[in-house]
Coordinates of C-alpha atoms and ligand atoms in Angstrom, one line a residue:
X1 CA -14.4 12.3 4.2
X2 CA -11.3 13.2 6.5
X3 CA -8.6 15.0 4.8
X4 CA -5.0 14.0 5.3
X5 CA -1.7 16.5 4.4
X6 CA 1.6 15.4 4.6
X7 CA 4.9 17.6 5.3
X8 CA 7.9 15.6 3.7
X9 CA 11.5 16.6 3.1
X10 CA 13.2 13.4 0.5
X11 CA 12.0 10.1 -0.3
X12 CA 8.5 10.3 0.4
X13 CA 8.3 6.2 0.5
X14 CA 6.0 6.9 3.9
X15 CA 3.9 9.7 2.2
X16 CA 3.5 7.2 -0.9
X17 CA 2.6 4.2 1.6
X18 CA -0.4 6.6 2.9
X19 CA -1.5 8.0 -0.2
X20 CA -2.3 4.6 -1.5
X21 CA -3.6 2.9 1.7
X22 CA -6.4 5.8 1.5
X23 CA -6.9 5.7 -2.1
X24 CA -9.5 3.6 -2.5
X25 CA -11.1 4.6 1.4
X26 CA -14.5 5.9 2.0
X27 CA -13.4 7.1 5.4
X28 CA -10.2 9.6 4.8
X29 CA -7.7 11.0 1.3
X30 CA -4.5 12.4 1.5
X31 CA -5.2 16.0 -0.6
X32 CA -1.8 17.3 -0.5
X33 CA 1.8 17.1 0.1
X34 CA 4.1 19.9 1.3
X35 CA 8.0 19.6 1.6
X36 CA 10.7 22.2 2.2
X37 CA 12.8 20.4 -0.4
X38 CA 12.1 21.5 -4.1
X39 CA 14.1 18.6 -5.1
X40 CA 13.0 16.0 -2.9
X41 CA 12.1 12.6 -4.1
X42 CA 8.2 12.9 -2.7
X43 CA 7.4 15.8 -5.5
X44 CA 8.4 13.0 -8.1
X45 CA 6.1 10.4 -6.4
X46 CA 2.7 12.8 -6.1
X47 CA 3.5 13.5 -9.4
X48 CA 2.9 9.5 -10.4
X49 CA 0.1 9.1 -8.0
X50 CA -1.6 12.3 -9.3
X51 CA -1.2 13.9 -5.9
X52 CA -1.0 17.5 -5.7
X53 CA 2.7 19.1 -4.3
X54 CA 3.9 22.1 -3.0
X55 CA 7.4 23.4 -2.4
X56 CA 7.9 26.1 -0.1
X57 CA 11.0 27.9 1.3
X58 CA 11.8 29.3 5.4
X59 CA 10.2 32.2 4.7
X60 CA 6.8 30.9 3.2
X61 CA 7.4 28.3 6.2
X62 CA 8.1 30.1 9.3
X63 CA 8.5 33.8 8.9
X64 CA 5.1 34.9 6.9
X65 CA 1.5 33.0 7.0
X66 CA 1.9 31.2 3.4
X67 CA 2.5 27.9 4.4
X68 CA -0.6 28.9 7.3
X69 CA -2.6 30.2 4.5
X70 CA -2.2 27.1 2.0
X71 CA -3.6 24.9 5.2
X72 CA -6.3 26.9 5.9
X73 CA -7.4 26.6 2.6
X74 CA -6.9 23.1 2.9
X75 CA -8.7 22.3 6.1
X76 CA -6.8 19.3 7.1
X77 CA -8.1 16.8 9.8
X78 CA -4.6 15.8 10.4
X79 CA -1.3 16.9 9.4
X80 CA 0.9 14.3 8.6
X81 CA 5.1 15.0 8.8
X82 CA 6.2 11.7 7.3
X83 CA 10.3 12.3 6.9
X84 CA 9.6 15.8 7.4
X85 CA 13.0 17.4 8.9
X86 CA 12.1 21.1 10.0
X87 CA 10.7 22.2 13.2
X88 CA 7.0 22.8 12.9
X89 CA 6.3 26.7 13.8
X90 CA 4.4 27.2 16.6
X91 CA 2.1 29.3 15.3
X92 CA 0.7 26.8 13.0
X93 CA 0.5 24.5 16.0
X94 CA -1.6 26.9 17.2
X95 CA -4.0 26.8 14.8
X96 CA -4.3 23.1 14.4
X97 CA -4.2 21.9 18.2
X98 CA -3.4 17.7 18.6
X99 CA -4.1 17.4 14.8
X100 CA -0.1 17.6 13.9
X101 CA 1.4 13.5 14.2
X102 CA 4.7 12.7 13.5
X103 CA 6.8 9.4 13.0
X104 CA 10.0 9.1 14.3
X105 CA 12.4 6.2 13.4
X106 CA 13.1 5.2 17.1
X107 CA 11.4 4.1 20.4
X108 CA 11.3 7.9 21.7
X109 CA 12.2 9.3 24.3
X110 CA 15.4 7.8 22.8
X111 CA 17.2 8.5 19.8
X112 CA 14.7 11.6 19.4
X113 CA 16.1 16.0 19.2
X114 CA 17.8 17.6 17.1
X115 CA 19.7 15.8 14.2
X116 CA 18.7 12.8 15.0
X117 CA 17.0 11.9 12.1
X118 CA 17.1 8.6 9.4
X119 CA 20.7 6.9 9.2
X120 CA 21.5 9.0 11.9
X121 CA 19.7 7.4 14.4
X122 CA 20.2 4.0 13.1
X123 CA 24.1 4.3 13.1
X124 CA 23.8 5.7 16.4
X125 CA 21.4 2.3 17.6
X126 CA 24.0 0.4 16.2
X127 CA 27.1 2.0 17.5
X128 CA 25.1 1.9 21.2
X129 CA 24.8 -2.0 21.2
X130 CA 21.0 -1.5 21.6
X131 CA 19.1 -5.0 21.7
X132 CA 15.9 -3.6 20.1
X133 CA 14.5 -0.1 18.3
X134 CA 11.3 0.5 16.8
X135 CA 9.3 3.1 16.1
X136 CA 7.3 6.2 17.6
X137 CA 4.4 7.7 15.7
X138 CA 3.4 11.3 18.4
X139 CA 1.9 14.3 18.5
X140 CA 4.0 17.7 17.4
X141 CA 4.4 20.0 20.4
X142 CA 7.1 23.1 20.0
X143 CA 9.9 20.7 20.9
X144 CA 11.1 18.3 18.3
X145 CA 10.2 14.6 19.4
X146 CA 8.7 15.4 22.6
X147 CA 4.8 15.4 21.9
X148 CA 3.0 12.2 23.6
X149 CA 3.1 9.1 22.2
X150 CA 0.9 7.5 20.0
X151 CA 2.1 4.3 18.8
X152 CA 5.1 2.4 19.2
X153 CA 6.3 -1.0 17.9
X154 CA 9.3 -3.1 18.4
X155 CA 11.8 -4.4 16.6
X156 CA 15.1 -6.7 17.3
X157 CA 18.7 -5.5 16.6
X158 CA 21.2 -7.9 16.2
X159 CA 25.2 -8.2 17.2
X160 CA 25.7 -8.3 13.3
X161 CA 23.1 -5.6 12.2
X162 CA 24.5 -3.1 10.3
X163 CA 22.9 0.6 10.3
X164 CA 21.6 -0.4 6.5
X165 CA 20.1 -3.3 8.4
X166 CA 18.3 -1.7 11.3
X167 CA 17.4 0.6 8.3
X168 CA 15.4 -2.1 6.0
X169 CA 13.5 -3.5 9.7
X170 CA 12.4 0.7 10.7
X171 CA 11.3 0.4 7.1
X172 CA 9.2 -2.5 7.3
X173 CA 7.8 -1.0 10.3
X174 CA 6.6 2.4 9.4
X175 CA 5.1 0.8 6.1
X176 CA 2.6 -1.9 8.2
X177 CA 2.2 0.2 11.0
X178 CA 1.5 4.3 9.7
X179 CA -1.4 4.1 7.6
X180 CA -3.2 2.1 10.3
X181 CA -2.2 4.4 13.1
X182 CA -3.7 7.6 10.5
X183 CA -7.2 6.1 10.2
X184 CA -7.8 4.8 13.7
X185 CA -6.7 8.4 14.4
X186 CA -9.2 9.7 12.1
X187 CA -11.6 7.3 13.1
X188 CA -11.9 8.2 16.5
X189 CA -12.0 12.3 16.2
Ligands
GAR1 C1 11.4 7.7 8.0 O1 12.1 6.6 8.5 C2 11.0 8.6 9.2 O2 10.7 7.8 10.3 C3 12.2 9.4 9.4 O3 12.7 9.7 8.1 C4 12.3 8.6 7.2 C5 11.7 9.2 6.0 O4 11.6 8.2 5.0 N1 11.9 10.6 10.1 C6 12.7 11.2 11.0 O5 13.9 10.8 11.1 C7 12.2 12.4 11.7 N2 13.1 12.7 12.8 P1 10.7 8.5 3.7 O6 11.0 9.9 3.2 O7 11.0 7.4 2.7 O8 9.2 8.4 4.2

């Protein structure tokens, strides 16, 4: 069985999408979810799917092996940052080499770097006139957004689409198109 933990940072309606498309596999389980935000939305949904949660802080994170320790001890197949907004330290990387995914709520290498993140990026799709967006599910490297691609998919943007709008179709995205992208992932390492 391939273990799956997720890094979130607020809603967590990705990391709840996963943990039920494995729940019932025979292949792969998400085991844990991580987030930087003790108040985040995510801790209340693992805590209704019966998922265990962690909340850590920078220092756990980035300046001291706690966050490195808790994933040793975990022994994850993949790492999973589904609405996760900090940069991933490299020396975690490190330690878990081309098993670190993200998804990112544009067709990279556009809309991707710092800040640009949820409604940010759609307001700034909309305000640019684009004619389509999508999504990007890559690899983590030291840089945010720039790992290679994994996965994309398309979507239209029309003249009346509001940032809400381009919102709802990223949404519908992420929700058919993640989970699938996780287990042939798994599948095929
Ligand atoms: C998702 O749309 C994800 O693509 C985006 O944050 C949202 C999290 O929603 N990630 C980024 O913008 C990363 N740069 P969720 O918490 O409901 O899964």
């Amino acid at each position: 069985m391939k273990r799956i933990v997720i890094f979130a940072s607020g809603s967590g309606s990705n990391a709840e999408n996963l943990i039920k498309f494995f729940h019932n596999s025979d292949n792969a389980s998400v085991i844990q979810v991580l987030t930087n935000n003790p108040h985040a939305k995510v801790l209340h949904r693992c805590k209704s799917l019966k998922i265990s949660a962690l909340s850590f802080n920078r220092i756990a994170f980035s300046k001291s092996d706690d966050v490195l320790n808790v994933l040793r001890a975990s022994k994850p197949d993949l790492i999973v940052l589904a609405g996760f907004l900090w940069k991933f330290p490299e020396f975690i990387l490190k330690e878990f080499v081309n098993k670190v995914i993200n998804i990112h709520p544009a067709l990279l290498p556009n809309y991707g770097g710092k800040g640009m993140y949820g409604m940010h990026v759609h307001k700034a799709v909309v305000a640019n006139k684009e004619e389509k967006t999508g999504i990007t599910i890559h690899f983590v490297n030291e840089n945010y957004d720039e790992g290679a691609i994994i996965f994309q998919a398309k979507c239209k943007v029309l003249a009346s689409d509001s940032a809400e709008d381009v919102a709802a179709k990223i949404h519908e995205l992420e929700m058919e198109h993640f989970p699938k992208v996780v287990e042939k992932l798994l599948l095929n390492n």
